[in-house]
XYZ file of C-alpha atoms in Angstrom:
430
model
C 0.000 0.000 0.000
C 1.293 3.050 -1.014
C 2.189 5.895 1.630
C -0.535 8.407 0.223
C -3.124 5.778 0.443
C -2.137 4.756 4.446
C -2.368 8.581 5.276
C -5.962 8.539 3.349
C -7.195 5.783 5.344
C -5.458 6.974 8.897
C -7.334 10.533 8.128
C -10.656 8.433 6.949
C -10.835 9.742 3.151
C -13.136 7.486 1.122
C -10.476 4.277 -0.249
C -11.371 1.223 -0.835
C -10.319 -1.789 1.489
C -7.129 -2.652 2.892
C -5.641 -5.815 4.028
C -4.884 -6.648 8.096
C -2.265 -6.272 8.056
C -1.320 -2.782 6.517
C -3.517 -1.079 8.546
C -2.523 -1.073 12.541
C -3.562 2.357 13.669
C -0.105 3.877 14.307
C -0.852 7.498 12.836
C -3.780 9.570 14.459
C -7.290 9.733 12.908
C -8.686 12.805 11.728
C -11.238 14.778 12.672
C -13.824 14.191 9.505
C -13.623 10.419 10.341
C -14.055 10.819 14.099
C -17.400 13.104 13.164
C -18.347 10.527 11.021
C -18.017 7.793 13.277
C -19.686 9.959 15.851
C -22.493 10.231 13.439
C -22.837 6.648 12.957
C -22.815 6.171 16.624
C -25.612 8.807 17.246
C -27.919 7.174 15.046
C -27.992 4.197 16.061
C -28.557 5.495 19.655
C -31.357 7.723 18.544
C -33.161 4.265 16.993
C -32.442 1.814 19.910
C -32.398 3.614 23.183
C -35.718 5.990 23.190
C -37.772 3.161 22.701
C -36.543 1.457 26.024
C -36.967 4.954 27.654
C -40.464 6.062 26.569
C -41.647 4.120 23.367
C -41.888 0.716 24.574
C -43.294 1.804 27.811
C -46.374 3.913 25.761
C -46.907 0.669 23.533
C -47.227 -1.392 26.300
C -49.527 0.690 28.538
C -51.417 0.749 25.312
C -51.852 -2.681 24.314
C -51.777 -4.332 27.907
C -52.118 -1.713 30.551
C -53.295 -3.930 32.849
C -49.989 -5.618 33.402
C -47.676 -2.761 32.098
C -44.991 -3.727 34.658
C -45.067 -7.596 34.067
C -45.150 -7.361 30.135
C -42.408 -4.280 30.260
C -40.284 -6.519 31.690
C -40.906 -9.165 29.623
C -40.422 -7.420 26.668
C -37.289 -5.498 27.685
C -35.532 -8.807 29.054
C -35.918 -10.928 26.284
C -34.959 -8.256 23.835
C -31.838 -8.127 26.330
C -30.989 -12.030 25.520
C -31.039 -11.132 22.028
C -28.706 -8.372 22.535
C -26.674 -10.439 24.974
C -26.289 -13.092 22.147
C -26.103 -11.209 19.170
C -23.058 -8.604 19.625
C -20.478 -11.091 20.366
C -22.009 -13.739 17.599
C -21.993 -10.754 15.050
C -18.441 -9.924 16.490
C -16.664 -12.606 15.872
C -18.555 -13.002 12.373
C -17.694 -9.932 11.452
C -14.013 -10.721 12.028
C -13.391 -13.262 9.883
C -15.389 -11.553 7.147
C -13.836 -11.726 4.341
C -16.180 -9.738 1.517
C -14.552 -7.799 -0.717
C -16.324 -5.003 0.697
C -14.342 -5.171 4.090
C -14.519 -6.448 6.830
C -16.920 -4.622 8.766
C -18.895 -2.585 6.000
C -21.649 -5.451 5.342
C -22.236 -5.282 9.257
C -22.994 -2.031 9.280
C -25.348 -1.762 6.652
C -27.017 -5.025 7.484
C -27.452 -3.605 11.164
C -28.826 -0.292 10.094
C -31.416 -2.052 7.752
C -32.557 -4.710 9.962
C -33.086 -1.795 12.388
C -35.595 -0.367 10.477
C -37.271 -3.313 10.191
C -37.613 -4.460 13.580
C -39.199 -0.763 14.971
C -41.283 -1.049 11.713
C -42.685 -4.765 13.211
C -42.836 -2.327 17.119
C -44.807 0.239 15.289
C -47.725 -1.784 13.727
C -47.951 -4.582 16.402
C -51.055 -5.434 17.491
C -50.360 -7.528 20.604
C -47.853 -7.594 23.066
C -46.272 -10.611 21.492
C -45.784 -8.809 17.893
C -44.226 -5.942 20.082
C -41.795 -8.721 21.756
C -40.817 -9.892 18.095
C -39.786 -6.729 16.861
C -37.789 -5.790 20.049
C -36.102 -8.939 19.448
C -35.275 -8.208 15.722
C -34.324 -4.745 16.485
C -32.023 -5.490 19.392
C -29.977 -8.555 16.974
C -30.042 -6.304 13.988
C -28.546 -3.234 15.788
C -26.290 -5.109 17.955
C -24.605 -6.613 14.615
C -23.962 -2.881 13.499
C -22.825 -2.130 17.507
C -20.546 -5.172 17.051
C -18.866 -3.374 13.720
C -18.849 0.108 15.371
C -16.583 -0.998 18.440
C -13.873 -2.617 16.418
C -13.494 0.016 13.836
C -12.281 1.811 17.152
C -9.746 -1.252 17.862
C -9.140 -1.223 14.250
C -8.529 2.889 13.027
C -7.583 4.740 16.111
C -4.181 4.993 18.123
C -4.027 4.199 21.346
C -2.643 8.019 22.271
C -6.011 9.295 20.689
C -8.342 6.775 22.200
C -9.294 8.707 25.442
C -10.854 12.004 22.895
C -12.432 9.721 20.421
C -14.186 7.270 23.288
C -15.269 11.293 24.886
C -16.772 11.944 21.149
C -18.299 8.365 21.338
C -19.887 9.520 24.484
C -21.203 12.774 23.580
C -22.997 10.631 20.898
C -25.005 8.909 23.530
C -26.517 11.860 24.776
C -27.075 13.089 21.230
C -28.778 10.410 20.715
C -30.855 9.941 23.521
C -31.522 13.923 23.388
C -32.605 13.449 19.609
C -34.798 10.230 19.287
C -36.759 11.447 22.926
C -37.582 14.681 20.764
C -38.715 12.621 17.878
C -40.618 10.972 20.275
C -42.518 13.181 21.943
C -42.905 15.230 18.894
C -44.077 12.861 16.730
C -46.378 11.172 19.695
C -49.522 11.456 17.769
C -48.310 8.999 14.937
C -47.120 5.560 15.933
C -44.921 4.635 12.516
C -43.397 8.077 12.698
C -42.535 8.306 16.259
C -40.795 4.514 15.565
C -39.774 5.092 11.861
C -37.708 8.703 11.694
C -35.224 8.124 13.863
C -34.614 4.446 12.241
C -34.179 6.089 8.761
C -31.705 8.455 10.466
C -29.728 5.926 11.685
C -29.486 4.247 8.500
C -28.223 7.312 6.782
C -25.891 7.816 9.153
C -24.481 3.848 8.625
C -24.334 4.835 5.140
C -21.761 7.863 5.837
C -19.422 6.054 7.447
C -19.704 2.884 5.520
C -19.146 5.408 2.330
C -15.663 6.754 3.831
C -14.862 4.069 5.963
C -11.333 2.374 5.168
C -12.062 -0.644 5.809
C -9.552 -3.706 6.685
C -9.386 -6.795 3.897
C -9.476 -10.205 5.632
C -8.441 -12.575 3.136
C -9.924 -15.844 2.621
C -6.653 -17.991 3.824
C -6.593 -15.544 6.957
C -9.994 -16.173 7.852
C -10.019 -17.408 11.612
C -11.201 -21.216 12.453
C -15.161 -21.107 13.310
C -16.402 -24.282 14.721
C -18.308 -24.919 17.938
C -15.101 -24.293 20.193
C -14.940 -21.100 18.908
C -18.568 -20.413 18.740
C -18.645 -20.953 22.863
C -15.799 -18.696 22.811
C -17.610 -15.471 21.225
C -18.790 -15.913 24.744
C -15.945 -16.281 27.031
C -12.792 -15.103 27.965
C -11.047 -16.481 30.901
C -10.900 -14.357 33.575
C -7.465 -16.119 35.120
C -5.796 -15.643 31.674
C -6.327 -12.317 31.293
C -7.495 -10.830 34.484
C -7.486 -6.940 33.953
C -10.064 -8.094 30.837
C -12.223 -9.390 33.965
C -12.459 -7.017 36.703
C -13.540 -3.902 33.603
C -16.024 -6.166 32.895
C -17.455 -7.197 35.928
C -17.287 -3.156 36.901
C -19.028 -2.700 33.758
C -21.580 -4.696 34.427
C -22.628 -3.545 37.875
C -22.781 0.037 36.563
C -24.934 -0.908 33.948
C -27.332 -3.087 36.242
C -28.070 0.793 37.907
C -28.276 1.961 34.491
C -30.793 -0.608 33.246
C -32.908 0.023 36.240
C -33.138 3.961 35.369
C -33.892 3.389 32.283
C -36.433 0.597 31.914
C -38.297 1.903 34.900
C -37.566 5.569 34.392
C -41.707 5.778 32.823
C -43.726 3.786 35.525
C -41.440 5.525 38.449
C -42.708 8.557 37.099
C -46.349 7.543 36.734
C -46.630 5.337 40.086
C -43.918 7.247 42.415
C -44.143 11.105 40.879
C -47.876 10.580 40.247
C -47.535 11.721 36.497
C -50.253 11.336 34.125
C -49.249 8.634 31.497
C -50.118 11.565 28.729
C -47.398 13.402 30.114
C -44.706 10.887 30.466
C -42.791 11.611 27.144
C -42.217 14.932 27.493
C -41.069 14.541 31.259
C -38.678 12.235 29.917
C -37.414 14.541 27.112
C -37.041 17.117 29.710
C -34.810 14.253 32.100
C -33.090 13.083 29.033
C -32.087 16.420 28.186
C -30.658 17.510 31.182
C -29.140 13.844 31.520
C -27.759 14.064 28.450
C -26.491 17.432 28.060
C -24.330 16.849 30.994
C -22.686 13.345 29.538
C -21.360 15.291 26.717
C -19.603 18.188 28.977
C -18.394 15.547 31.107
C -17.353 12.503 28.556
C -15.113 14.991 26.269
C -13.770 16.679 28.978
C -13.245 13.292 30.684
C -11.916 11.591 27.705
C -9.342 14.401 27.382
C -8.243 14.237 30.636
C -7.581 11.159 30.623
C -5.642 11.082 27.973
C -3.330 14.449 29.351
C -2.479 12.610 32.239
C -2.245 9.100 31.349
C -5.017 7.482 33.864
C -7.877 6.025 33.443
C -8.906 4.047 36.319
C -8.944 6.788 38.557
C -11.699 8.837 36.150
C -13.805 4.951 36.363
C -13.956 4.386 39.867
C -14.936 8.261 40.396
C -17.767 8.461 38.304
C -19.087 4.819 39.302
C -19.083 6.544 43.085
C -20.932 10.072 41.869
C -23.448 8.027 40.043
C -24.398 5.663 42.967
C -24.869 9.231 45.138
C -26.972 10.433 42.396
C -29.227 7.181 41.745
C -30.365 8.032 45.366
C -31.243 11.156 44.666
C -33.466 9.618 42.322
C -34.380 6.909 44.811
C -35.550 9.445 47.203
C -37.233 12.423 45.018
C -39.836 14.219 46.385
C -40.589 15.884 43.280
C -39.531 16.172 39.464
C -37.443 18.678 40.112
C -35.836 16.600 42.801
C -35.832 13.686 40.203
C -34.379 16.451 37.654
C -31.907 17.370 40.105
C -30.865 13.158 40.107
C -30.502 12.579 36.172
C -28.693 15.894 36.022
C -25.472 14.042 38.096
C -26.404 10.556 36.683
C -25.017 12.440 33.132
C -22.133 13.578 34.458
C -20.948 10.678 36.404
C -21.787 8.740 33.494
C -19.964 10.992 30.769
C -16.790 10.755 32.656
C -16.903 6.746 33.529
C -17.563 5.400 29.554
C -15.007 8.266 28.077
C -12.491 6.860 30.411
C -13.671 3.389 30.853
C -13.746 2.539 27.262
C -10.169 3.691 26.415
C -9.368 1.390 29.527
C -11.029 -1.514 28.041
C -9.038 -0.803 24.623
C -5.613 -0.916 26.716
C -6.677 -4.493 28.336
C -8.547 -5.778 25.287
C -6.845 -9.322 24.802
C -5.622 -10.407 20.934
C -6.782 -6.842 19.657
C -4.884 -7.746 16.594
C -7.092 -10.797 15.450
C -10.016 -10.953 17.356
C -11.151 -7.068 18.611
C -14.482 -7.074 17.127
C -15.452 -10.488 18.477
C -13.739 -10.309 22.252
C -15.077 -5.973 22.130
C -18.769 -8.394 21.568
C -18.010 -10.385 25.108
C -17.272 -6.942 26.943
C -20.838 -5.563 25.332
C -22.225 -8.198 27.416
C -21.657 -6.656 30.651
C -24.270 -3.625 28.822
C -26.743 -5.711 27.737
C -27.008 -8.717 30.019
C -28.383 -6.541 33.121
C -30.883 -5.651 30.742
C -31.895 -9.098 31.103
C -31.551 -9.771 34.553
C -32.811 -6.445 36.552
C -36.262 -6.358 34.740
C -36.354 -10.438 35.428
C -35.139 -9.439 39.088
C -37.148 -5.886 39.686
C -40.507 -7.071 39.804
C -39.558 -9.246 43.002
C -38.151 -6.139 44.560
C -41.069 -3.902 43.919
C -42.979 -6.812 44.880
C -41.361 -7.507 48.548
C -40.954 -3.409 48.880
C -45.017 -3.347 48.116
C -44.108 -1.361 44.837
C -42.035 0.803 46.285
C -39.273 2.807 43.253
C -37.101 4.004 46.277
C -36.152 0.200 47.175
C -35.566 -0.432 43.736
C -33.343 2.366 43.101
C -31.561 1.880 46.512
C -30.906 -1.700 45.047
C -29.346 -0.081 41.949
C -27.051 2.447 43.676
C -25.629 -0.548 45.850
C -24.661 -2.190 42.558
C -23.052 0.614 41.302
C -21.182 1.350 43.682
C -19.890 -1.760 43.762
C -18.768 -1.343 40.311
C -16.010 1.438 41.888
C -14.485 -1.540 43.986
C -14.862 -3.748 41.393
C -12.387 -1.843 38.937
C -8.976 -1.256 41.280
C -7.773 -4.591 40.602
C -6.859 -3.429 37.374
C -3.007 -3.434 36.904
C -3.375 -0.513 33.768
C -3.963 2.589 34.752
């Protein structure tokens, strides 16, 4: 590969594929790809997260409202399985992917589109089973693009940029979340719209960076072995082998059991603890996902930069995990939506600062980056979506024993989380 070409694909200009080899990010990215990427990251965010905040929680008071809370939770954890088994499955696919349009291109755009069709099945479902079938095919289809997403970080940037890019990553969270709760609650009075919009966005947005994207060649001889061994291990990495791989994700996963909680339950706390009408439950949640999310992108680029200044990440990790237990009981113990407000408004900034720093710390610890970042990137995405699974299969037994109560639930959650703090100072990188 020529030298012009490498500095084309380092500074993400629109080439064509490149093999594995010639392409080990050594010179920094710049700053049309990281937009770009940042883009791509947005959309998808804007399509899969407001409909566990508000949309699935409208459809379901709509279509069963007499057992919101069991068929919520039925809906959001099995949608969670999917997610739990389709980012590392697509990840490890998607590294031994050998089209001649890249290696992670076809992921990308075969994410984005099954995207649109799973909220299109959400949209026009009838029944609370239809609704559970197009969670699920919505969750698999945007976890195969999520799966492509994360190692084109492995794969394009250098390991003295990682800490900005991972804060850009994070400001497209918020973005996200900010942008599809809009669409949401603007678009309220028409189902397919309020679904539909924000999938088409996210599809464009695929497109960009699929369009200047330059992509790694795998070649067929290179192609990785992919039997049954190898299928258990898009699942597994041992924890004794490589142990700083462990403890980020087991920190990972407690913060995001407290995160789950917020956001699955977010709508009925507001409606059974706040006493808001059910009409007015979107726009509260715009209003808490805006002030949530304005402060995760202050706090993840200024985080991420940090971070990278002065060389540390864990510190930044076990912080945040702290400041967002604090602020969960805030939440737990609201007296009012401003109170509430008042909660989501330090939830964002703990949060901003722990995934801008705690990403760039996975990167460092990520075992056989080289060969396998997409698929072993999938196992860490685990610790994300598995509590999705397991608090809504575990919450109703709380609010059950508390007789309904939010505040026990939440207390739960910021016990978790700050568990997640401890959780991370085994880690030898820092």
């Amino acid at each position: 590969m020529s030298d012009e070409i490498a500095e084309a694909a380092l500074r993400g200009l629109p080439r064509g594929g490149v093999t594995v080899e010639a392409t080990r990010p050594a010179r920094q990215v710049g700053w049309l790809f990281i937009v770009v990427y940042g883009m791509a990251y947005t959309g998808l965010w804007m399509a899969l997260l407001p409909p566990i905040l508000t949309g699935l929680t409208m459809r379901v008071h709509e279509l069963d409202p007499a057992h919101a809370t069991a068929s919520l939770s039925l809906v959001v954890g099995v949608g969670a399985l999917m997610a739990l088994f389709g980012n590392p499955f697509f990840g490890r696919l998607s590294d031994r992917t050998s089209s001649r349009f890249g290696m992670r291109r076809p992921w990308l755009i075969a994410g984005a589109l099954g995207g649109v069709a799973g909220l299109a099945v959400i949209a026009t479902a009838a029944s609370v089973p239809q609704l559970l079938l197009g969670w699920c095919i919505t969750q698999l289809a945007y976890n195969a693009e999520l799966a492509a997403l994360a190692a084109i970080f492995a794969d394009q940037v250098p390991a003295q940029q990682r800490g900005t890019v991972s804060g850009i990553v994070g400001i497209s969270l918020p973005l996200g979340m900010i942008g599809g709760t809009f669409l949401m609650q603007a678009l309220a009075d028409s189902t397919r719209a309020m679904f539909l919009v924000a999938a088409v966005m996210a599809l464009i947005s695929a497109l960009m960076l699929v369009w200047m994207l330059p992509d790694q060649r795998l070649a067929d001889t290179q192609r990785p072995r992919y039997g049954w061994r190898e299928l258990l291990g898009s699942y597994w990495i041992d924890p004794l082998r490589f142990p700083d791989f462990g403890w980020a994700w087991g920190s990972r996963f407690l913060l995001y059991a407290g995160i789950a909680v917020l956001m699955t339950y977010q709508g009925l706390y507001l409606i059974h603890q706040l006493g808001c009408a059910p009409a007015d439950v979107p726009r509260r949640i715009f209003l808490s996902t805006l002030v949530q999310s304005c402060a995760v992108a202050i706090f993840s680029a200024a985080g991420g930069g940090l971070s990278d200044a002065i060389g540390k990440r864990k510190v930044f990790v076990a912080g945040a995990a702290v400041v967002y237990a604090l602020a969960l009981l805030i939440v737990a113990f609201a007296v009012s939506y401003p109170w509430f407000l008042a909660g989501m408004a330090i939830t964002g900034a703990a949060q901003g600062v722990y995934l801008a720093a705690d990403l760039a710390l996975v990167t460092d610890v990520l075992p056989q980056r080289e060969t396998h970042a997409a698929g072993n990137l999938g196992i860490f995405n685990i610790a994300n979506v598995m509590p999705q699974s397991l608090m809504p299969a575990v919450a109703p037994a709380i609010l059950l024993a508390s007789d309904g109560s939010y505040t026990a639930l939440f207390v739960v959650a910021a016990m978790l989380v700050a568990l997640s703090a401890w959780v991370i100072l085994p880690v030898r990188a820092q």
